Amino acid sequence: MMIPRLTRAAALSALALILFAPNALADETCMSPYMAKIVGQEDYIYIWTLGIEGVGDGEDKLVTVDVNPDSESYAQVVHSVSVGGRNEAHHSGLSDDRRYLWASGLDTSKIFIFDVHTDPGKPRLHKTIDDFVAKSGGIVGPHTNYALPGRMLLTGLSNNRDHGGRTGMVEYTNAGEYITTHWMPTDDNLQGAVKSGSYADGYGYDARALPRRNVLVTSSFTGWNNYMMNLGKMMADAEAMKRFGNTVVIWDLHTRKPKKILDVPGAPLEIRCAWGSRSNYCFTSTALTSKIWLIYEDDTGDWHAKAVADIGDASKIPLPVDISISADDNHLWVNTWNDGKVRLYDTTNPHAPTQVFEHQIGEQVNMVSQSWDGERVYFTSSLLANWDKTESTGGDLQYFKLYGWDGEKLSPRFHLDFIELGLGAPHQMRFGAYALYGLTPPARDAAAADAR
Amino acid sequence: MPDRRLILCGLVLMSTVLQAAPHDHPEPVVLAPGYSALEFVPPQPGTYQLPPLGSAADGEVLDSSGQSRRLHDYLGDKITVLSFIFTRCNDVNGCPLATFVMKGVQQTVMAVPALKNNVRVVSFSFDPAYDTPEVLRSYGEHFRDPGFDWQFLTTAGDAELAAILDAYGQWVIKDYDSEGNFLGTMSHVLRVYLIDRDKRIRNIYSTSYLHADTLRSDIATLLQETGKP
């Protein structure tokens, strides 16, 4: 095993940058609580990018962008690894030791595991899992890649029987070996869970853990039939529009058994849990009903869900997508894909968030990730291959953008046009840093950094 | 309320982090959940599954008397809790947490005669240069009940150690000064492994997950599988 040597500077840098958080969740503010955190300046953003036919090689790829202002290659794409085809590249996640990045495809159900620790500036494809459906017993569409101690939890979106929304979660070892499958509870088989409302649909999407409370929270989207359909066609299909998730499930984290099914109608997507040591709640947003929902534990230990804020004008279908909670739990960034806007909510009172800021990011916007200190906010544009807009009105369709945030306004730092660069449609972002691995970054050009 | 204390409490880095952290003054360290009463009711043994996570690797080790042994000599005949530590670790939520929880496991096992002959704890050092068999023997005397099967192991050198750490996915970074001298400190993700009688890993615990009560449930679950006790 390689034991990298540290210079004094690198050692100090590592100490200042990296914290191992035991019980906390915040992109850096949305990672698994089991994972080391970058609390200083990140070096790279790894962007899992969907290939577009006719754009570059047309393949899905992991794109590495240098985001350290002290670097000579700041604001540039420094590396790209194509994976040999299009898979509906969507989400990605780091293992608990952050040595590997798992990136999955919703269409082919392939999972690509990248080594990001040997050379953080040049990730390489380490392993491909191409038997996910067979091994899992029929789960289709691996979505969230979430680190648990020594293993990865993958949520599914669909199944191979009808390509609808009934699905489950699948566990793998960090080495990429299949462990087990957990199907979502349904009316047919509640698996001991309490159905607290009208729905037990068995749909899946995201997952987040609150280990201190022994709780795993999952949300629900839609199946392969819908997410691979043209957006306009689907929205005109009344039957298809009925097939979206309406539930959040509370699980026993230790036993992986579902405990309670909560009604959260309108496709609850990303889940972000509070970091506070006594804050027993998470947020999610509903794509179809355009609301922020609070998933919270009461004083008796029972879990509930309630809508706590509107996101824009639901009648205009803003389509909320990614959300990002600040490290102090006091703010929540909310992207709406259809109008290309980000909104910031004050969540000091999680039961009554209030919108305090709004900004136009692009013609469409999907993912938002913030640094631990909240001073840098990153955005990407792509949602799904067959849902993304294709007719640009301003040359701002497929992009990666960095803004500075001073508490009052977003200030553009740089943006990259992923079509112009021949890369594709950028989706999930994950952060990388040399200090995580005791490595010394390439020589910095201080003068160039000062000039910037 | 910013919860920086919570973050600091999870450091598996060294104490110097507190000085290097971006704060005006070091904040008090919040102890990991493993030091306190569990916030939830531990699962009932035998009501849930612990699917195998692969084989527990073998390797050349030294016991605390300096005898050369195989790691597999300590696996298989009993349910084994394997913890990677180093005795110079001074982060309260790192190796000391692991040893504290192992002591809790010892207390549980000693209190239940039926468990006593079916459970072993192994504390395995990843600092062979400092953690000689003699050092480990002395370290162990502070924690081990003479009637309990708690083994303290090390290796003859880095080569033997590296093979074992690699096989278990336990990544460790040694810290050096500008002269290339080892500072005696290491950064790592805390990991403890539960290993069954077939020498298979059945659970992995890290800082926020490690607690004697949940370990006890998992040990009892494995013992029920084999009908012992």
XYZ file of C-alpha atoms in Angstrom:
681
model
C 0.000 0.000 0.000
C 1.298 3.419 -0.887
C 1.854 5.702 2.069
C 2.224 9.160 0.531
C 4.689 11.526 2.118
C 3.638 14.945 3.199
C 5.670 18.087 3.148
C 5.099 20.396 6.080
C 3.050 22.685 3.863
C 0.979 19.833 2.585
C 0.500 18.466 6.052
C -0.722 21.800 7.359
C -2.913 22.180 4.325
C -4.395 18.776 4.970
C -5.049 19.588 8.583
C -6.764 22.824 7.738
C -8.829 21.386 4.938
C -10.085 18.067 6.024
C -12.394 17.127 8.814
C -13.899 13.775 9.447
C -17.456 14.376 10.583
C -19.067 11.596 12.554
C -22.587 12.660 12.894
C -23.089 15.422 10.477
C -24.488 15.715 7.034
C -23.728 19.497 4.604
C -21.997 19.074 -1.363
C -19.839 19.492 0.692
C -23.086 20.077 2.478
C -24.923 17.071 1.098
C -22.439 14.275 1.592
C -22.774 11.177 3.663
C -22.147 11.755 7.380
C -19.666 8.900 7.281
C -17.339 10.832 5.010
C -14.373 13.170 5.417
C -15.315 16.748 4.563
C -13.424 19.459 2.680
C -13.985 22.523 4.824
C -11.427 24.734 3.045
C -10.778 25.392 -0.654
C -11.618 22.468 -2.903
C -9.179 21.730 -5.759
C -11.474 20.044 -8.244
C -15.109 19.490 -9.133
C -15.863 16.111 -10.698
C -18.858 16.456 -13.022
C -20.702 13.333 -14.151
C -21.719 14.372 -17.663
C -24.309 12.911 -20.007
C -23.126 12.387 -23.563
C -25.033 14.127 -26.347
C -24.997 12.708 -29.866
C -22.944 14.962 -32.099
C -21.238 16.748 -29.209
C -17.609 15.642 -28.907
C -17.380 11.866 -28.675
C -21.043 11.676 -27.639
C -20.206 9.510 -24.633
C -20.939 9.900 -20.936
C -17.855 11.152 -19.163
C -16.418 12.270 -15.861
C -15.179 15.818 -16.361
C -12.669 17.325 -13.923
C -12.608 21.114 -13.545
C -9.897 22.953 -11.622
C -11.614 25.315 -9.175
C -8.674 26.324 -6.979
C -7.906 30.012 -7.650
C -4.269 29.373 -6.742
C -3.869 26.904 -9.577
C -2.474 27.780 -12.991
C -5.285 25.811 -14.611
C -8.028 27.499 -12.581
C -11.400 27.558 -14.344
C -10.323 25.005 -16.929
C -11.344 21.464 -17.749
C -8.185 19.585 -16.826
C -9.307 16.023 -17.464
C -12.104 13.964 -18.975
C -12.725 10.212 -18.899
C -15.267 8.835 -21.376
C -16.943 5.548 -20.483
C -17.774 4.193 -23.915
C -21.382 5.071 -24.631
C -24.427 6.794 -23.214
C -26.088 5.440 -20.091
C -28.249 8.355 -18.948
C -25.490 9.589 -16.655
C -27.147 11.117 -13.620
C -25.909 10.955 -10.044
C -22.613 10.063 -8.397
C -21.214 9.683 -4.911
C -17.940 9.146 -3.081
C -17.043 6.164 -0.931
C -16.671 6.794 2.806
C -12.884 7.188 2.496
C -13.348 9.374 -0.638
C -10.931 7.242 -2.608
C -13.486 6.227 -5.233
C -16.309 8.020 -7.033
C -19.287 5.907 -8.025
C -21.259 7.239 -11.013
C -24.355 5.516 -12.314
C -26.486 5.454 -15.462
C -30.280 5.452 -15.224
C -30.842 3.823 -18.622
C -28.270 1.023 -18.808
C -28.057 0.573 -15.015
C -24.278 0.490 -15.311
C -22.157 1.821 -12.462
C -18.744 3.299 -13.139
C -16.261 3.430 -10.258
C -13.503 6.010 -10.687
C -10.238 6.138 -8.743
C -9.965 9.761 -7.594
C -7.232 9.320 -4.987
C -4.195 8.159 -6.968
C -4.137 11.445 -8.912
C -7.026 13.733 -7.901
C -6.495 15.813 -11.043
C -6.749 12.776 -13.327
C -9.451 10.343 -12.224
C -9.333 6.991 -13.977
C -12.011 4.365 -14.518
C -11.267 1.656 -11.969
C -14.176 -0.759 -12.382
C -17.520 -1.047 -14.175
C -20.488 -2.897 -12.677
C -22.650 -4.084 -15.587
C -24.779 -6.742 -13.882
C -26.606 -4.489 -11.426
C -30.097 -5.532 -12.597
C -29.403 -9.263 -12.420
C -27.504 -9.136 -9.141
C -30.079 -6.925 -7.435
C -33.010 -9.117 -8.421
C -34.523 -6.688 -10.886
C -33.753 -3.166 -9.698
C -33.334 -0.740 -12.619
C -31.922 2.788 -12.703
C -29.293 3.175 -9.960
C -29.593 6.759 -8.799
C -28.088 7.885 -5.495
C -24.638 6.496 -4.643
C -24.472 6.978 -0.874
C -21.608 6.050 1.435
C -22.208 3.960 4.525
C -19.348 2.603 6.652
C -17.249 0.457 4.320
C -20.046 0.100 1.762
C -22.196 1.933 -0.771
C -25.986 2.193 -0.772
C -27.541 2.672 -4.224
C -31.154 3.712 -4.624
C -33.059 2.491 -7.674
C -35.737 4.259 -9.705
C -37.382 1.365 -11.487
C -37.578 -2.399 -12.029
C -37.132 -4.826 -14.915
C -40.636 -6.306 -14.762
C -42.662 -3.335 -15.967
C -40.125 -0.484 -15.967
C -42.496 1.356 -13.628
C -41.668 3.091 -10.379
C -41.591 0.190 -7.947
C -38.022 -0.304 -6.935
C -35.582 -0.733 -4.061
C -32.138 -0.040 -2.650
C -29.015 -2.091 -3.274
C -25.880 -2.403 -1.167
C -22.358 -2.990 -2.459
C -19.041 -3.320 -0.699
C -16.567 -0.524 -1.308
C -14.782 -3.000 -3.593
C -17.877 -3.192 -5.790
C -19.234 -6.584 -4.724
C -23.008 -6.978 -4.439
C -24.293 -7.434 -0.872
C -28.086 -7.274 -0.739
C -31.301 -5.653 -1.978
C -34.031 -3.884 0.009
C -37.320 -3.425 -1.866
C -39.390 -0.381 -1.021
C -42.573 -1.108 0.981
C -45.809 -1.269 -0.993
C -49.494 -1.822 -0.303
C -48.924 -5.440 -1.307
C -46.091 -5.835 1.136
C -45.635 -3.183 3.770
C -42.763 -5.197 5.304
C -43.906 -4.164 8.750
C -43.982 -0.457 7.984
C -46.833 1.777 9.101
C -48.723 3.318 6.193
C -49.552 6.699 7.682
C -51.468 8.192 4.749
C -52.938 7.284 1.381
C -49.866 5.965 -0.384
C -47.468 3.042 -0.228
C -46.274 3.253 -3.821
C -42.901 1.544 -3.531
C -41.165 4.233 -5.566
C -37.602 5.414 -4.926
C -35.206 8.259 -5.627
C -32.838 9.683 -2.999
C -31.578 8.484 0.412
C -29.956 10.224 3.372
C -29.065 8.969 6.859
C -29.289 10.462 10.331
C -27.163 7.866 12.147
C -27.556 9.489 15.554
C -31.284 8.811 15.262
C -30.801 5.464 13.507
C -32.875 6.782 10.611
C -32.603 6.447 6.842
C -34.931 8.650 4.761
C -35.875 7.838 1.150
C -37.908 9.761 -1.452
C -39.733 8.773 -4.648
C -39.683 9.869 -8.310
C -40.807 7.794 -11.281
C -39.890 4.709 -13.314
C -37.868 4.100 -16.467
C -40.976 4.414 -18.682
C -41.320 8.045 -17.649
C -37.793 9.280 -17.101
C -36.730 7.974 -20.492
C -39.786 9.491 -22.251
C -39.799 12.812 -24.063
C -40.916 15.426 -21.523
C -43.602 17.001 -23.711
C -45.036 13.648 -24.630
C -45.103 12.528 -21.017
C -46.787 15.671 -19.737
C -49.512 15.223 -22.353
C -50.056 11.638 -21.228
C -52.497 11.704 -18.306
C -51.803 8.095 -17.381
C -48.042 8.609 -17.371
C -48.445 11.668 -15.148
C -50.194 9.506 -12.552
C -47.087 7.377 -12.219
C -44.986 9.566 -9.961
C -43.974 8.908 -6.372
C -45.985 10.353 -3.511
C -44.050 9.013 -0.552
C -41.147 9.427 1.798
C -40.160 6.357 3.795
C -38.527 6.374 7.231
C -36.255 3.318 7.669
C -34.439 1.767 10.591
C -30.887 2.504 9.487
C -29.293 -0.358 11.374
C -31.679 -3.115 10.333
C -32.678 -1.572 6.944
C -36.331 -2.229 7.729
C -38.998 0.323 6.693
C -40.746 1.852 9.687
C -43.181 4.445 8.386
C -44.482 5.591 5.003
C -45.319 9.294 4.822
C -47.491 10.952 2.185
C -45.471 13.578 0.293
C -47.434 13.993 -2.926
C -45.855 15.285 -6.140
C -42.527 13.464 -6.552
C -40.269 14.338 -3.605
C -36.711 14.360 -4.937
C -33.470 15.323 -3.173
C -33.254 14.865 0.599
C -30.979 17.081 2.688
C -30.801 16.526 6.424
C -29.832 19.086 9.033
C -26.323 19.002 10.521
C -27.149 20.265 14.007
C -26.479 17.857 16.822
C -30.073 18.161 18.052
C -31.719 18.854 14.672
C -33.783 15.824 13.791
C -35.160 16.826 10.414
C -34.572 16.794 6.677
C -35.897 18.807 3.734
C -37.112 17.636 0.373
C -38.833 19.402 -2.532
C -41.653 18.121 -4.686
C -41.143 18.454 -8.445
C -44.789 18.425 -9.469
C -46.390 20.427 -6.659
C -43.509 22.892 -6.215
C -43.213 22.832 -2.443
C -40.570 22.449 0.232
C -41.445 19.635 2.640
C -40.085 19.147 6.119
C -39.524 15.576 7.280
C -39.144 15.769 11.040
C -39.118 13.781 14.267
C -41.393 14.924 17.092
C -40.675 14.791 20.797
C -42.046 11.256 21.039
C -39.724 9.918 18.356
C -42.425 9.735 15.689
C -41.697 11.028 12.186
C -43.934 13.312 10.130
C -43.987 15.210 6.845
C -45.519 18.585 6.132
C -45.368 21.159 3.340
C -43.640 24.244 4.747
C -43.130 26.593 1.774
C -44.092 27.204 -1.852
C -41.419 27.342 -4.534
C -42.377 29.945 -7.122
C -45.774 29.729 -8.799
C -46.744 26.082 -9.040
C -49.175 26.819 -11.887
C -46.189 27.819 -14.065
C -44.476 24.479 -13.377
C -41.082 25.812 -12.240
C -40.111 22.181 -11.513
C -37.955 22.191 -8.378
C -34.938 19.951 -8.679
C -31.792 20.018 -6.547
C -31.577 21.608 -3.102
C -28.537 22.341 -0.894
C -28.554 23.008 2.844
C -25.974 25.287 4.450
C -23.579 23.886 7.040
C -25.311 25.918 9.770
C -28.752 24.633 8.711
C -29.998 28.223 8.356
C -30.366 28.369 4.573
C -31.515 26.166 1.737
C -30.699 26.752 -1.940
C -33.511 25.534 -4.217
C -33.129 25.194 -7.999
C -36.090 25.206 -10.371
C -35.158 23.586 -13.644
C -37.843 24.942 -15.935
C -37.310 28.650 -15.286
C -33.557 28.310 -14.683
C -33.672 30.058 -11.304
C -32.168 29.499 -7.897
C -33.964 30.648 -4.775
C -32.550 30.917 -1.283
C -34.743 30.207 1.737
C -34.086 31.205 5.318
C -34.673 27.959 7.224
C -33.776 29.211 10.691
C -37.265 28.032 11.574
C -37.446 24.814 9.559
C -41.206 24.740 10.013
C -41.599 28.085 8.204
C -38.892 28.732 5.576
C -39.034 32.129 3.889
C -37.575 33.047 0.510
C -34.867 35.712 0.861
C -33.165 35.719 -2.543
C -33.715 34.764 -6.183
C -31.380 34.717 -9.188
C -31.539 33.646 -12.826
C -28.773 31.080 -13.397
C -29.414 29.956 -16.975
C -32.032 28.791 -19.447
C -32.361 25.676 -17.271
C -30.673 24.680 -14.052
C -30.558 21.397 -12.209
C -27.834 20.741 -9.630
C -26.527 23.103 -6.953
C -23.548 22.385 -4.686
C -21.977 24.671 -2.117
C -18.651 24.706 -0.339
C -18.684 23.972 3.390
C -18.222 27.675 4.224
C -21.057 28.561 1.831
C -18.884 31.094 -0.029
C -18.820 29.216 -3.333
C -21.921 27.911 -5.075
C -21.689 25.685 -8.156
C -24.418 24.976 -10.693
C -24.947 22.566 -13.583
C -27.746 22.513 -16.105
C -28.815 19.036 -17.195
C -31.789 17.087 -15.859
C -32.432 14.124 -18.180
C -31.522 13.505 -21.833
C -35.118 13.476 -23.016
C -36.259 16.272 -20.728
C -33.475 18.828 -21.301
C -34.197 21.849 -23.466
C -32.523 21.674 -26.858
C -33.432 24.972 -28.482
C -31.261 27.620 -26.923
C -32.418 31.213 -26.836
C -29.246 32.567 -25.330
C -26.453 30.027 -25.648
C -26.805 29.152 -21.989
C -28.251 25.655 -22.019
C -25.558 23.225 -20.878
C -23.074 24.730 -18.481
C -21.045 24.550 -15.285
C -20.981 27.809 -13.341
C -19.274 29.043 -10.197
C -20.599 31.973 -8.173
C -19.287 33.621 -5.047
C -21.861 34.166 -2.280
C -21.388 37.003 0.218
C -24.660 36.575 2.079
C -26.494 39.038 -0.132
C -25.727 38.341 -3.769
C -24.253 35.786 -6.135
C -21.197 37.054 -8.039
C -20.163 35.147 -11.191
C -16.632 33.743 -10.997
C -16.530 31.687 -14.191
C -18.647 29.478 -16.397
C -17.928 26.718 -18.889
C -20.157 26.010 -21.890
C -20.254 22.209 -22.072
C -21.613 22.204 -25.650
C -18.920 24.544 -26.914
C -16.303 22.417 -25.159
C -17.662 19.257 -26.804
C -18.440 17.604 -23.475
C -22.208 17.094 -23.206
C -24.811 17.739 -20.519
C -23.325 18.249 -17.028
C -25.131 16.797 -14.045
C -23.901 15.757 -10.576
C -20.929 17.574 -9.025
C -18.588 16.160 -6.371
C -15.627 17.884 -4.734
C -11.995 16.740 -4.707
C -8.824 17.873 -2.916
C -5.206 16.708 -2.813
C -5.080 17.095 0.946
C -7.607 14.301 1.384
C -4.927 11.854 0.358
C -1.869 13.488 1.876
C -0.776 14.573 -1.591
C 0.976 17.762 -2.561
C -0.819 19.782 -5.272
C 1.086 20.881 -8.367
C 3.158 24.034 -7.943
C 0.962 27.078 -7.549
C 1.577 30.302 -9.393
C 1.105 32.856 -6.636
C 1.484 35.808 -8.959
C -1.163 34.470 -11.295
C -3.462 33.840 -8.378
C -2.973 37.383 -7.129
C -3.727 38.742 -10.574
C -7.000 36.865 -10.562
C -26.670 27.395 15.197
C -23.444 26.444 13.448
C -22.380 23.065 14.639
C -18.642 23.321 14.257
C -18.134 21.453 17.494
C -19.833 18.474 15.990
C -17.450 18.520 13.094
C -14.416 18.818 15.292
C -15.569 15.930 17.388
C -15.281 13.690 14.391
C -11.674 14.322 13.684
C -9.696 11.218 13.188
C -6.773 13.510 12.605
C -4.380 14.580 15.271
C -4.767 17.135 18.009
C -2.823 19.691 15.990
C -5.914 19.983 13.871
C -7.466 22.025 16.601
C -4.808 24.655 16.184
C -5.014 24.475 12.420
C -8.789 24.576 12.225
C -10.247 27.861 10.959
C -11.361 29.140 14.339
C -10.135 31.832 16.662
C -9.706 29.344 19.461
C -10.056 25.610 19.813
C -13.627 24.606 20.480
C -14.466 21.866 22.945
C -14.569 18.436 21.448
C -17.961 16.753 21.458
C -17.608 13.089 22.188
C -18.752 10.539 19.633
C -22.064 8.706 20.276
C -20.135 5.605 21.353
C -19.170 7.316 24.630
C -22.775 7.973 25.669
C -26.000 6.079 26.139
C -27.441 5.037 22.804
C -30.088 7.520 21.619
C -32.310 4.747 20.305
C -33.373 1.274 21.330
C -30.852 -1.190 19.906
C -32.320 -3.735 17.509
C -33.614 -7.021 18.877
C -31.040 -9.720 18.071
C -32.139 -12.149 15.408
C -34.820 -9.889 13.926
C -32.630 -8.604 11.104
C -29.994 -9.734 8.655
C -26.291 -8.991 8.546
C -25.411 -10.034 4.995
C -21.774 -11.054 4.449
C -19.449 -8.348 3.150
C -16.755 -10.732 1.952
C -13.969 -12.774 3.483
C -11.849 -11.446 6.313
C -8.257 -11.464 5.076
C -5.350 -13.333 6.632
C -1.805 -12.069 7.190
C 1.366 -12.369 9.252
C 1.067 -10.835 12.709
C 2.853 -10.720 16.053
C 0.985 -11.337 19.268
C 1.671 -9.325 22.397
C 4.321 -11.806 23.511
C 6.188 -11.353 20.249
C 5.225 -14.712 18.781
C 4.705 -14.868 15.029
C 1.116 -15.847 14.224
C -1.450 -15.671 11.448
C -4.371 -13.277 11.738
C -6.647 -16.206 10.899
C -5.466 -17.866 14.111
C -7.764 -15.341 15.791
C -10.751 -15.764 13.474
C -13.261 -18.539 12.997
C -13.534 -20.269 16.350
C -15.367 -17.287 17.847
C -17.273 -14.209 16.744
C -14.499 -11.640 16.461
C -14.566 -7.855 16.686
C -11.486 -6.516 14.884
C -10.441 -2.940 15.541
C -7.563 -1.109 13.817
C -5.817 1.286 16.199
C -2.459 2.776 17.151
C -1.557 3.517 20.754
C -0.159 7.013 20.081
C -3.521 8.082 18.640
C -4.629 11.072 20.688
C -7.882 11.978 18.985
C -10.542 11.133 21.500
C -12.985 10.125 18.772
C -10.477 7.950 16.946
C -8.671 4.934 18.375
C -9.531 5.774 22.011
C -13.205 5.546 21.009
C -12.601 2.125 19.487
C -10.849 0.889 22.618
C -13.559 2.390 24.848
C -16.258 0.567 22.885
C -14.231 -2.658 22.906
C -14.097 -2.342 26.666
C -17.883 -2.050 26.627
C -18.090 -5.222 24.570
C -15.826 -6.919 27.097
C -18.100 -5.809 29.914
C -21.144 -7.199 28.124
C -19.524 -10.506 27.308
C -18.137 -10.999 30.803
C -21.584 -10.400 32.251
C -23.135 -13.202 30.195
C -21.439 -16.547 30.850
C -22.878 -18.026 27.664
C -21.091 -15.376 25.617
C -17.732 -15.600 27.287
C -16.349 -18.444 25.201
C -17.892 -17.292 21.952
C -16.583 -13.768 21.498
C -13.110 -12.343 20.963
C -11.898 -8.792 20.504
C -8.740 -8.065 18.494
C -7.082 -4.653 18.626
C -4.681 -4.464 15.716
C -2.043 -1.739 15.482
C -1.138 0.001 12.247
C 1.953 1.565 13.813
C 4.382 -1.382 14.065
C 7.441 0.824 14.533
C 6.146 2.161 17.838
C 3.563 -0.436 18.815
C 5.901 -3.302 19.559
C 4.483 -6.400 21.270
C 5.791 -5.013 24.547
C 4.072 -1.656 24.077
C 0.833 -3.378 23.147
C 1.045 -5.688 26.122
C 1.402 -2.705 28.412
C -1.401 -0.861 26.604
C -3.688 -3.873 26.848
C -3.159 -4.215 30.576
C -4.993 -0.945 31.047
C -8.154 -2.267 29.435
C -8.264 -6.034 29.339
C -10.017 -8.135 31.913
C -7.735 -11.153 32.500
C -10.709 -13.432 31.961
C -11.609 -12.019 28.573
C -10.239 -13.009 25.173
C -8.949 -9.625 24.033
C -5.874 -9.856 21.823
C -3.486 -7.048 20.939
C -1.651 -7.640 17.669
C 0.964 -5.874 15.618
C 3.191 -6.743 12.672
C 6.906 -7.205 12.158
C 7.010 -4.253 9.780
C 5.299 -2.063 7.211
C 5.237 -4.693 4.475
C 3.221 -7.175 6.523
C 0.996 -4.352 7.741
C 0.337 -2.905 4.288
C -0.944 -6.218 2.946
C -3.463 -6.524 5.777
C -4.626 -2.904 5.685
C -5.071 -3.105 1.932
C -7.123 -6.291 2.191
C -9.445 -4.688 4.749
C -9.692 -1.365 2.913
C -8.324 0.451 5.951
C -6.556 3.460 4.472
C -3.981 5.286 6.596
C -1.922 8.383 5.839
C 1.264 8.916 7.804
C 2.204 12.506 8.616
C 5.766 13.701 7.946
C 7.590 16.950 8.618
C 9.507 18.909 6.006
C 12.601 16.795 6.654
C 10.690 13.644 5.866
C 10.555 12.549 9.482
C 7.495 10.641 10.585
C 5.584 12.781 13.069
C 4.085 9.793 14.828
C 0.611 10.827 13.751
C -1.662 9.310 11.152
C -4.943 10.200 9.514
C -7.462 7.466 8.916
C -11.153 6.656 8.801
C -11.977 4.715 11.947
C -13.167 1.231 11.091
C -14.156 -1.726 13.265
C -15.085 -5.081 11.698
C -17.478 -7.770 12.943
C -16.327 -11.200 11.721
C -18.328 -14.429 11.953
C -17.205 -18.026 12.493
C -16.848 -18.537 8.752
C -14.300 -15.720 8.729
C -16.660 -13.430 6.848
C -17.062 -9.711 7.558
C -20.654 -9.141 8.667
C -20.622 -5.468 9.611
C -18.335 -2.444 9.523
C -18.547 0.439 12.000
C -17.133 3.961 11.859
C -17.058 6.833 14.335
C -20.722 7.822 14.205
C -21.893 4.220 14.059
C -19.747 2.515 16.685
C -21.534 1.734 19.947
C -21.271 -1.209 22.347
C -25.061 -1.659 22.446
C -25.512 -2.089 18.690
C -22.397 -4.263 18.565
C -23.927 -6.443 21.246
C -27.102 -6.833 19.159
C -25.047 -7.752 16.101
C -22.911 -10.262 18.026
C -26.040 -11.871 19.463
C -27.587 -11.992 15.993
C -24.590 -13.904 14.646
C -24.564 -16.263 17.618
C -28.245 -17.043 17.059
C -27.443 -18.016 13.455
C -25.097 -20.730 14.654
C -27.162 -21.736 17.640
C -24.440 -20.696 20.048
C -25.038 -20.106 22.831
